[in-house]
Backbone as JSON, one array per atom type, in Angstrom:
{
  "sequence": "MRGPVLDTYREVITPEGVALQLPAAGPVPRAVAWGVDLVVRIALMFVISLLLGLLGKLGSGLTLIAAFLVQWGYMIVLEALWHGQTLGKRTMGLRVVLANGAPIGWPAAITRNLLRVVDMLPFAYAAGLLVSLVDPCARRLGDLAAGTLVVHAERRERSGQAPVNAVFVPPATLRPEEQAAIVAFGERAPRLTPERQAELADLAEPLTSARGPAGVLRLFGMANWLLGRR",
  "N": [[-7.9, 12.84, 6.54], [-8.94, 13.82, 3.32], [-11.64, 14.46, 1.0], [-12.61, 12.54, -1.96], [-10.54, 12.57, -4.93], [-10.05, 11.77, -7.7], [-12.02, 9.33, -9.12], [-11.44, 6.36, -7.43], [-9.34, 7.36, -6.03], [-7.77, 8.53, -3.12], [-7.02, 11.35, -1.23], [-4.4, 12.17, 0.91], [-2.72, 13.94, 3.51], [0.63, 14.37, 4.2], [2.83, 14.46, 7.13], [4.6, 16.47, 6.43], [3.01, 18.16, 5.07], [2.45, 17.53, 2.46], [0.49, 16.58, -0.3], [-0.77, 13.39, -1.01], [-1.85, 10.9, -3.29], [-3.84, 8.12, -2.92], [-4.68, 5.17, -4.45], [-7.46, 3.64, -3.73], [-8.5, 0.27, -3.28], [-11.24, -1.62, -4.54], [-14.06, -3.77, -3.53], [-14.08, -6.04, -5.29], [-11.41, -6.74, -6.49], [-10.18, -7.18, -4.02], [-11.64, -9.31, -3.0], [-10.95, -11.3, -4.84], [-8.21, -11.5, -4.32], [-8.33, -12.43, -1.69], [-9.48, -14.92, -2.21], [-7.38, -16.18, -3.61], [-5.48, -16.3, -1.57], [-6.85, -18.01, 0.14], [-6.84, -20.42, -1.3], [-4.09, -20.9, -1.28], [-3.64, -21.23, 1.46], [-5.18, -23.53, 1.96], [-3.82, -25.38, 0.37], [-1.37, -25.32, 1.65], [-2.03, -26.31, 4.19], [-2.81, -28.86, 3.44], [-0.42, -30.06, 2.65], [1.02, -29.87, 5.06], [-0.59, -31.43, 6.77], [-0.3, -33.93, 5.58], [2.42, -34.47, 6.04], [2.59, -34.33, 8.88], [0.84, -36.32, 9.46], [2.25, -38.62, 9.36], [3.21, -38.97, 11.87], [1.36, -40.17, 13.49], [-0.9, -40.24, 16.27], [0.24, -38.1, 17.64], [0.86, -36.47, 15.5], [-1.7, -35.75, 14.68], [-2.58, -34.01, 16.69], [-0.65, -32.0, 16.41], [-1.33, -31.16, 13.89], [-3.74, -29.82, 14.27], [-2.84, -27.62, 15.72], [-1.17, -26.48, 13.82], [-3.07, -25.82, 11.88], [-4.48, -23.78, 13.16], [-2.44, -21.85, 13.38], [-1.84, -21.37, 10.68], [-4.29, -20.41, 9.74], [-4.64, -18.0, 11.2], [-2.14, -16.83, 11.33], [-1.02, -16.58, 8.77], [-2.0, -14.34, 7.18], [-1.41, -12.21, 8.94], [1.4, -12.33, 9.47], [2.55, -12.15, 6.88], [1.53, -9.68, 5.9], [2.62, -7.92, 7.77], [5.38, -8.29, 7.48], [5.94, -8.3, 4.75], [5.69, -5.93, 3.31], [2.98, -5.15, 3.53], [1.63, -7.0, 1.98], [0.09, -10.07, 0.93], [0.3, -13.32, -0.64], [-1.93, -13.41, -2.29], [-2.7, -10.68, -2.43], [-0.42, -9.65, -3.61], [-0.51, -10.93, -6.07], [-2.76, -9.68, -7.14], [-1.87, -7.12, -7.23], [-2.16, -5.48, -4.99], [-1.93, -3.67, -1.87], [-1.59, -3.27, 1.66], [-1.81, -0.38, 3.53], [-1.21, 2.16, 6.04], [-3.71, 4.6, 6.95], [-2.61, 7.06, 6.41], [-0.88, 6.57, 4.41], [1.51, 5.44, 5.19], [3.77, 2.61, 5.8], [2.36, -0.55, 6.85], [2.27, -1.93, 10.16], [3.02, -4.35, 12.81], [0.95, -4.06, 14.92], [-1.29, -2.97, 13.5], [-1.62, -4.9, 11.48], [-2.28, -7.18, 12.98], [-4.65, -6.32, 14.26], [-6.48, -5.73, 12.09], [-6.74, -8.21, 10.9], [-7.59, -9.99, 12.91], [-10.1, -9.0, 13.32], [-11.51, -10.0, 11.24], [-13.3, -11.93, 11.87], [-15.5, -10.53, 12.68], [-16.15, -9.12, 10.38], [-16.96, -11.23, 8.83], [-19.49, -11.86, 9.68], [-23.09, -11.93, 9.1], [-22.59, -14.11, 7.57], [-20.36, -15.24, 4.97], [-18.68, -12.91, 4.71], [-20.5, -10.79, 4.81], [-21.04, -8.55, 6.5], [-18.61, -7.11, 6.33], [-18.54, -6.6, 3.57], [-20.82, -5.0, 3.23], [-20.15, -2.73, 4.75], [-17.84, -1.89, 3.38], [-18.92, -1.11, 0.95], [-20.27, 1.15, 1.64], [-18.37, 2.81, 2.81], [-16.22, 5.46, 1.74], [-13.6, 4.83, 1.08], [-13.66, 2.16, 0.64], [-13.26, 0.48, 2.84], [-13.28, -2.25, 5.11], [-14.69, -3.41, 8.26], [-12.52, -4.25, 9.81], [-10.43, -2.77, 8.7], [-11.22, -0.16, 9.35], [-11.06, -0.24, 12.14], [-8.35, -0.75, 12.49], [-7.18, 1.36, 11.22], [-6.34, 1.25, 8.54], [-5.77, 0.92, 4.95], [-6.51, -0.53, 1.84], [-4.73, -0.5, -1.1], [-4.11, 0.0, -4.66], [-1.24, -1.2, -5.36], [0.54, -1.8, -7.51], [-0.35, -0.15, -9.57], [0.31, 2.31, -8.52], [3.08, 2.08, -8.35], [3.74, 1.89, -11.04], [3.4, 4.48, -11.78], [5.73, 5.65, -11.24], [8.65, 6.61, -9.38], [10.69, 8.95, -7.64], [14.27, 8.81, -7.98], [15.79, 6.96, -5.4], [18.27, 7.48, -4.42], [18.8, 10.11, -4.54], [18.75, 13.01, -2.78], [17.7, 16.19, -1.91], [17.77, 19.08, -0.11], [15.36, 21.58, 0.04], [16.3, 24.93, -0.69], [14.87, 27.02, 0.39], [11.87, 27.81, 2.24], [9.05, 26.08, 1.11], [5.97, 26.71, -0.52], [2.71, 25.18, 0.02], [1.51, 24.48, -2.49], [3.74, 24.46, -4.12], [5.21, 22.37, -3.0], [3.45, 20.24, -3.55], [3.54, 20.24, -6.35], [6.22, 19.55, -6.83], [6.38, 16.99, -5.7], [4.56, 15.68, -7.36], [5.98, 15.86, -9.75], [8.16, 14.21, -9.11], [6.91, 11.73, -8.98], [5.79, 11.33, -11.5], [7.58, 12.06, -13.5], [9.52, 9.99, -14.18], [8.24, 8.6, -16.21], [8.42, 10.16, -18.36], [10.2, 11.51, -21.21], [13.76, 12.21, -21.22], [14.19, 14.75, -22.32], [11.71, 16.03, -22.0], [11.54, 15.98, -19.22], [13.65, 17.7, -18.59], [12.68, 20.02, -19.72], [10.46, 20.6, -18.1], [11.78, 20.86, -15.67], [13.25, 23.15, -16.09], [11.33, 25.1, -15.81], [11.1, 25.24, -13.12], [13.31, 26.53, -12.25], [13.65, 28.89, -10.59], [13.32, 27.75, -8.07], [15.15, 25.67, -7.91], [17.55, 26.64, -8.81], [18.91, 25.7, -11.0], [19.26, 24.26, -14.29], [18.17, 22.07, -16.96], [19.56, 18.72, -16.98], [20.72, 18.9, -14.4], [18.85, 20.41, -13.01], [16.68, 18.64, -13.12], [17.65, 16.51, -11.54], [17.84, 17.83, -9.08], [15.14, 18.4, -8.59], [14.09, 15.8, -8.36], [15.5, 15.08, -6.06], [14.45, 16.91, -4.2], [11.8, 16.0, -4.17], [12.12, 13.46, -3.04], [13.05, 14.25, -0.52], [10.86, 15.65, 0.5], [9.07, 13.56, 0.68], [10.1, 12.13, 2.69], [12.16, 10.32, 2.21], [14.91, 9.85, 3.31]],
  "CA": [[-8.09, 12.44, 5.14], [-9.92, 14.66, 2.68], [-12.53, 13.79, 0.11], [-12.04, 11.91, -3.14], [-10.01, 13.45, -5.95], [-10.43, 11.18, -8.97], [-12.46, 7.96, -8.99], [-11.21, 5.8, -6.11], [-8.16, 7.93, -5.42], [-7.99, 9.26, -1.88], [-5.9, 12.26, -0.98], [-4.0, 12.31, 2.31], [-1.7, 14.95, 3.72], [1.72, 13.86, 5.02], [3.23, 15.41, 8.17], [5.29, 17.6, 5.82], [2.03, 18.98, 4.38], [2.41, 17.15, 1.05], [-0.7, 15.81, -0.67], [-0.51, 12.13, -1.71], [-3.07, 10.26, -3.77], [-3.81, 6.68, -2.71], [-5.75, 4.52, -5.21], [-8.11, 2.63, -2.89], [-8.98, -0.91, -3.99], [-12.63, -1.94, -4.26], [-14.33, -5.12, -3.01], [-13.85, -7.14, -6.23], [-10.02, -7.23, -6.46], [-9.87, -7.67, -2.68], [-12.23, -10.63, -2.86], [-10.14, -12.24, -5.63], [-6.97, -11.71, -3.57], [-8.67, -13.31, -0.56], [-9.65, -16.27, -2.75], [-6.05, -16.74, -3.89], [-4.88, -16.64, -0.27], [-7.56, -19.18, 0.67], [-6.31, -21.6, -2.0], [-2.73, -21.11, -0.78], [-3.71, -21.78, 2.83], [-5.67, -24.91, 1.88], [-2.72, -26.2, -0.15], [-0.36, -25.39, 2.71], [-2.5, -27.24, 5.23], [-2.81, -30.21, 2.87], [0.96, -30.56, 2.72], [1.38, -30.02, 6.47], [-1.32, -32.57, 7.34], [0.32, -35.16, 5.06], [3.69, -34.69, 6.73], [2.36, -34.6, 10.3], [0.1, -37.57, 9.56], [3.21, -39.71, 9.53], [3.55, -39.08, 13.29], [0.29, -40.83, 14.22], [-1.75, -39.41, 17.13], [0.94, -36.84, 17.9], [0.69, -35.66, 14.31], [-3.07, -35.2, 14.64], [-2.59, -32.85, 17.58], [0.15, -30.94, 15.81], [-2.06, -30.64, 12.72], [-4.7, -28.83, 14.76], [-2.09, -26.41, 16.06], [-0.73, -25.89, 12.55], [-4.24, -25.22, 11.22], [-4.75, -22.51, 13.84], [-1.39, -20.9, 13.03], [-1.98, -21.0, 9.26], [-5.51, -19.63, 9.6], [-4.51, -16.65, 11.74], [-0.8, -16.26, 11.18], [-0.66, -16.35, 7.37], [-2.27, -12.95, 6.79], [-0.75, -11.26, 9.85], [2.85, -12.34, 9.29], [2.91, -11.66, 5.55], [1.25, -8.24, 5.79], [3.54, -7.16, 8.63], [6.79, -8.43, 7.07], [6.1, -8.29, 3.3], [5.24, -4.62, 2.8], [1.53, -5.07, 3.44], [1.11, -7.88, 0.94], [0.08, -11.53, 0.99], [0.44, -13.83, -2.01], [-3.1, -12.98, -3.05], [-2.62, -9.24, -2.7], [0.67, -9.42, -4.57], [-1.02, -11.36, -7.37], [-3.71, -8.69, -7.64], [-1.26, -5.79, -7.22], [-2.72, -4.72, -3.87], [-1.05, -3.51, -0.71], [-2.23, -2.65, 2.81], [-1.03, 0.7, 4.13], [-1.96, 2.93, 7.01], [-4.57, 5.59, 6.31], [-1.8, 8.2, 5.97], [0.03, 6.11, 3.36], [2.72, 4.85, 5.77], [3.74, 1.14, 5.81], [1.62, -1.18, 7.93], [3.12, -2.6, 11.15], [2.4, -5.49, 13.49], [-0.34, -3.79, 15.58], [-2.37, -2.8, 12.52], [-1.83, -6.19, 10.81], [-2.99, -8.05, 13.92], [-6.01, -5.81, 14.5], [-7.37, -5.86, 10.93], [-6.99, -9.61, 10.57], [-8.4, -10.61, 13.96], [-11.48, -8.54, 13.19], [-12.19, -10.67, 10.13], [-14.43, -12.71, 12.4], [-16.66, -9.63, 12.7], [-16.51, -8.85, 8.99], [-17.59, -12.41, 8.24], [-20.86, -12.01, 10.18], [-23.5, -13.2, 9.68], [-22.06, -15.19, 6.72], [-19.71, -14.89, 3.7], [-18.16, -11.54, 4.73], [-21.61, -9.89, 4.53], [-20.87, -7.29, 7.24], [-17.49, -6.4, 5.75], [-18.91, -6.13, 2.23], [-21.77, -3.9, 3.37], [-19.41, -1.55, 5.22], [-16.92, -1.44, 2.32], [-19.7, -0.44, -0.09], [-20.68, 2.45, 2.16], [-17.19, 3.63, 3.1], [-15.65, 6.05, 0.51], [-12.31, 4.2, 0.79], [-13.91, 0.72, 0.5], [-12.67, -0.22, 3.97], [-14.15, -3.1, 5.92], [-14.64, -3.06, 9.68], [-11.15, -4.44, 10.29], [-9.62, -1.63, 8.26], [-11.62, 1.01, 10.12], [-10.53, -0.38, 13.49], [-6.87, -0.71, 12.47], [-6.7, 2.57, 10.55], [-5.61, 0.83, 7.34], [-6.4, 1.1, 3.66], [-5.95, -1.4, 0.79], [-4.55, 0.32, -2.3], [-3.53, -0.64, -5.85], [0.2, -0.93, -5.25], [1.22, -1.83, -8.8], [-0.69, 1.03, -10.34], [1.06, 3.43, -7.99], [4.48, 1.93, -8.68], [3.95, 2.18, -12.43], [3.42, 5.9, -12.0], [7.11, 6.09, -11.16], [9.09, 7.25, -8.17], [11.95, 9.63, -7.77], [15.4, 7.97, -7.58], [15.92, 6.99, -3.94], [19.61, 7.88, -4.03], [18.96, 11.55, -4.71], [18.03, 13.8, -1.77], [18.13, 17.59, -1.97], [16.97, 19.89, 0.81], [15.01, 22.87, -0.58], [17.05, 26.04, -0.09], [13.94, 27.95, 1.05], [10.57, 27.22, 2.59], [8.19, 25.93, -0.06], [4.53, 26.81, -0.29], [2.07, 23.88, -0.18], [1.32, 24.16, -3.91], [5.05, 24.13, -4.68], [5.53, 21.01, -2.54], [2.62, 19.29, -4.3], [4.03, 20.18, -7.73], [7.49, 18.84, -6.84], [6.08, 15.57, -5.46], [3.95, 15.17, -8.59], [7.06, 15.69, -10.72], [8.94, 13.04, -8.73], [6.15, 10.5, -9.24], [5.39, 11.17, -12.89], [8.65, 12.34, -14.45], [10.18, 8.81, -14.74], [7.54, 8.12, -17.4], [8.64, 11.13, -19.43], [11.51, 11.49, -21.85], [14.71, 13.13, -20.57], [14.0, 16.1, -22.84], [10.53, 16.6, -21.35], [11.91, 16.21, -17.83], [14.47, 18.92, -18.51], [11.82, 21.16, -20.04], [9.69, 20.91, -16.89], [12.71, 21.31, -14.62], [13.63, 24.55, -16.37], [10.27, 25.97, -15.27], [11.29, 25.33, -11.67], [14.65, 27.08, -11.99], [13.69, 29.78, -9.41], [13.38, 26.95, -6.85], [16.3, 24.76, -7.9], [18.76, 27.35, -9.24], [19.61, 24.85, -11.96], [18.49, 23.95, -15.48], [18.56, 20.85, -17.63], [19.69, 17.52, -16.13], [20.99, 19.26, -13.0], [17.56, 20.8, -12.43], [15.89, 17.41, -12.96], [18.16, 15.78, -10.37], [17.46, 18.55, -7.85], [13.7, 18.21, -8.35], [13.95, 14.45, -7.81], [16.01, 15.12, -4.69], [13.46, 17.61, -3.36], [10.64, 15.11, -4.02], [12.49, 12.46, -2.04], [13.14, 14.88, 0.8], [9.49, 15.94, 0.94], [8.39, 12.29, 0.98], [10.75, 11.5, 3.83], [13.13, 9.29, 1.79], [16.25, 10.34, 3.63]],
  "C": [[-9.19, 13.27, 4.52], [-10.73, 13.84, 1.69], [-11.85, 13.24, -1.12], [-11.57, 12.93, -4.15], [-10.46, 12.95, -7.32], [-10.82, 9.73, -8.72], [-12.22, 7.47, -7.58], [-9.97, 6.35, -5.45], [-8.56, 8.72, -4.17], [-6.77, 10.1, -1.57], [-5.64, 12.35, 0.52], [-2.87, 13.32, 2.37], [-0.63, 14.39, 4.64], [2.05, 14.87, 6.11], [3.97, 16.62, 7.61], [4.33, 18.51, 5.07], [1.93, 18.67, 2.9], [1.18, 16.28, 0.79], [-0.29, 14.57, -1.46], [-1.84, 11.54, -2.12], [-2.92, 8.75, -3.66], [-4.97, 6.05, -3.47], [-6.37, 3.37, -4.42], [-8.67, 1.5, -3.75], [-10.41, -1.21, -3.57], [-12.81, -3.37, -3.81], [-13.95, -6.25, -3.96], [-12.4, -7.62, -6.24], [-9.62, -7.76, -5.09], [-10.44, -9.07, -2.47], [-11.42, -11.67, -3.65], [-8.84, -12.55, -4.89], [-7.21, -12.63, -2.38], [-8.85, -14.75, -1.04], [-8.32, -16.94, -3.05], [-5.38, -17.16, -2.58], [-5.55, -17.87, 0.34], [-7.03, -20.46, 0.02], [-4.91, -21.92, -1.49], [-2.76, -21.75, 0.6], [-4.2, -23.22, 2.82], [-4.55, -25.83, 1.4], [-1.64, -26.38, 0.91], [-0.77, -26.38, 3.79], [-2.54, -28.68, 4.73], [-1.42, -30.83, 2.99], [1.36, -30.82, 4.18], [0.7, -31.25, 7.08], [-0.75, -33.9, 6.85], [1.6, -35.49, 5.82], [3.48, -35.06, 8.19], [1.57, -35.89, 10.49], [1.0, -38.77, 9.75], [3.56, -39.94, 10.99], [2.43, -39.71, 14.11], [-0.55, -39.86, 15.03], [-1.08, -38.08, 17.44], [0.79, -35.91, 16.7], [-0.68, -35.04, 14.2], [-3.17, -33.95, 15.51], [-1.81, -31.69, 16.99], [-0.54, -30.34, 14.59], [-3.08, -29.58, 13.14], [-4.01, -27.52, 15.11], [-1.65, -25.69, 14.78], [-1.88, -25.21, 11.83], [-4.57, -23.86, 11.83], [-3.73, -21.45, 13.42], [-1.52, -20.44, 11.57], [-3.19, -20.1, 9.07], [-5.31, -18.19, 10.04], [-3.15, -16.01, 11.49], [-0.43, -15.9, 9.76], [-0.81, -14.88, 6.98], [-1.45, -11.98, 7.62], [0.74, -11.18, 9.55], [3.24, -11.74, 7.94], [2.66, -10.16, 5.43], [2.23, -7.42, 6.61], [4.97, -7.18, 8.1], [7.0, -8.26, 5.58], [5.45, -7.05, 2.7], [3.73, -4.58, 2.57], [0.91, -5.97, 2.41], [1.1, -9.34, 1.38], [0.27, -12.02, -0.45], [-0.73, -13.39, -2.88], [-3.05, -11.51, -3.4], [-1.52, -8.94, -3.71], [0.23, -9.83, -5.98], [-1.94, -10.31, -7.98], [-3.13, -7.28, -7.64], [-1.83, -4.89, -6.14], [-1.72, -4.64, -2.74], [-1.86, -2.85, 0.42], [-1.28, -1.58, 3.35], [-1.87, 1.35, 5.22], [-2.73, 4.04, 6.29], [-3.79, 6.81, 5.84], [-0.78, 7.8, 4.91], [1.3, 5.46, 3.89], [2.61, 3.32, 5.75], [3.0, 0.6, 7.03], [2.61, -1.88, 8.86], [2.36, -3.74, 11.8], [1.06, -5.16, 14.15], [-1.5, -3.69, 14.59], [-2.66, -4.12, 11.81], [-2.61, -7.14, 11.71], [-4.44, -7.62, 14.07], [-6.93, -6.08, 13.32], [-7.69, -7.32, 10.59], [-7.79, -10.34, 11.64], [-9.86, -10.21, 13.83], [-12.19, -9.1, 11.96], [-13.39, -11.45, 10.62], [-15.68, -11.84, 12.46], [-17.11, -9.34, 11.27], [-17.23, -10.02, 8.34], [-19.04, -12.57, 8.64], [-21.87, -11.43, 9.19], [-23.04, -14.4, 8.84], [-21.34, -14.54, 5.54], [-19.27, -13.42, 3.64], [-19.26, -10.5, 4.46], [-21.43, -8.54, 5.23], [-19.73, -6.47, 6.64], [-17.81, -5.83, 4.39], [-19.84, -4.93, 2.33], [-21.05, -2.62, 3.79], [-18.5, -1.01, 4.12], [-17.67, -0.73, 1.2], [-20.13, 0.95, 0.35], [-19.48, 3.36, 2.37], [-16.59, 4.18, 1.8], [-14.31, 5.45, 0.14], [-12.43, 2.69, 0.69], [-13.26, -0.07, 1.62], [-13.72, -1.08, 4.65], [-13.97, -2.72, 7.38], [-13.22, -3.2, 10.24], [-10.24, -3.29, 9.9], [-9.96, -0.38, 9.08], [-11.05, 0.95, 11.53], [-9.01, -0.24, 13.52], [-6.32, 0.56, 11.84], [-5.89, 2.26, 9.31], [-6.45, 1.03, 6.09], [-5.74, 0.16, 2.67], [-5.91, -0.6, -0.51], [-4.01, -0.54, -3.45], [-2.04, -0.31, -5.89], [0.85, -0.86, -6.61], [0.92, -0.6, -9.61], [0.11, 2.22, -9.84], [2.53, 3.33, -8.37], [4.74, 2.26, -10.14], [3.98, 3.67, -12.72], [4.82, 6.47, -11.84], [7.41, 6.76, -9.84], [10.42, 7.94, -8.43], [13.08, 8.7, -7.36], [15.66, 8.1, -6.09], [17.3, 7.46, -3.51], [19.84, 9.37, -4.17], [18.11, 12.27, -3.68], [18.59, 15.21, -1.79], [17.19, 18.41, -1.09], [16.64, 21.21, 0.13], [15.73, 24.01, 0.09], [16.17, 27.04, 0.63], [12.65, 27.21, 1.36], [9.64, 27.23, 1.39], [6.73, 26.08, 0.35], [3.89, 25.44, -0.56], [1.9, 23.5, -1.64], [2.65, 23.83, -4.58], [5.47, 22.73, -4.26], [4.74, 19.97, -3.33], [3.13, 19.13, -5.73], [5.33, 19.39, -7.81], [7.27, 17.34, -6.62], [5.46, 14.94, -6.71], [5.0, 14.96, -9.66], [7.85, 14.42, -10.4], [8.24, 11.73, -9.06], [5.91, 10.26, -10.72], [6.54, 11.33, -13.89], [9.36, 11.09, -14.98], [9.5, 8.25, -15.97], [7.77, 9.03, -18.6], [10.02, 10.95, -20.04], [12.45, 12.44, -21.12], [14.52, 14.57, -21.04], [12.81, 16.78, -22.17], [10.8, 16.86, -19.87], [12.69, 17.51, -17.68], [13.62, 20.16, -18.79], [11.01, 21.59, -18.82], [10.6, 21.43, -15.79], [13.15, 22.74, -14.84], [12.6, 25.52, -15.82], [10.44, 26.18, -13.77], [12.66, 25.9, -11.31], [14.69, 28.05, -10.8], [13.79, 29.01, -8.09], [14.67, 26.13, -6.76], [17.62, 25.45, -8.21], [19.59, 26.51, -10.2], [18.68, 24.57, -13.13], [18.96, 22.6, -16.05], [18.65, 19.65, -16.68], [19.96, 17.83, -14.66], [19.7, 19.67, -12.3], [16.67, 19.6, -12.19], [16.33, 16.67, -11.71], [17.78, 16.48, -9.08], [15.98, 18.41, -7.55], [13.41, 16.82, -7.8], [14.39, 14.42, -6.35], [15.04, 15.8, -3.74], [12.24, 16.72, -3.12], [10.93, 14.04, -2.98], [12.52, 13.04, -0.64], [11.74, 15.14, 1.35], [8.74, 14.68, 1.34], [9.07, 11.52, 2.1], [11.73, 10.41, 3.48], [14.53, 9.8, 2.03], [16.74, 9.66, 4.89]]
}
């Protein structure tokens, strides 16, 4: 991972040599997301305890088990199965990804959440907050151990993505700056008018051998191919 590009954006290089910018989330939106998740877990446990309370002493034992599962399983399961998001992160437009921008999996979700006990030391997430203020990507100890990063997912999605149904293999080897330009086109062009897209695509005619809408489609296809969407 290289140094910062703009504000909290962090640039990473994919295995294909393409530069991606990940908008790292700071402590404030992450704290709000954690608060939302806390309210959800409390509400969930309230409902579960009411239902299990009908079972008497057996229900009391099951409530303790349920509390343990909700406390530790809520974050892990949702982040691993829901594209790196919990209800709180989704509310705040955040997402957990690996440091290279890849989706988070079970090992990383388990590691970063189990290490919350360390981030909470000595009280109120003090250790995690201190580390996140020092780290250039605002990562807490759990993120550093798991190799994860919390990013602004919604902001990235609003920047637009190339159509996933279009994949075009570049006819020749592309230089790194050409790959970066094509990926940038794929991410930003959906926000442009068709006329502006075609105008930009015409500039890339030596690479696509096409102009106008055909050139636009080929650039989108190349962007998808470079990003591994195939």
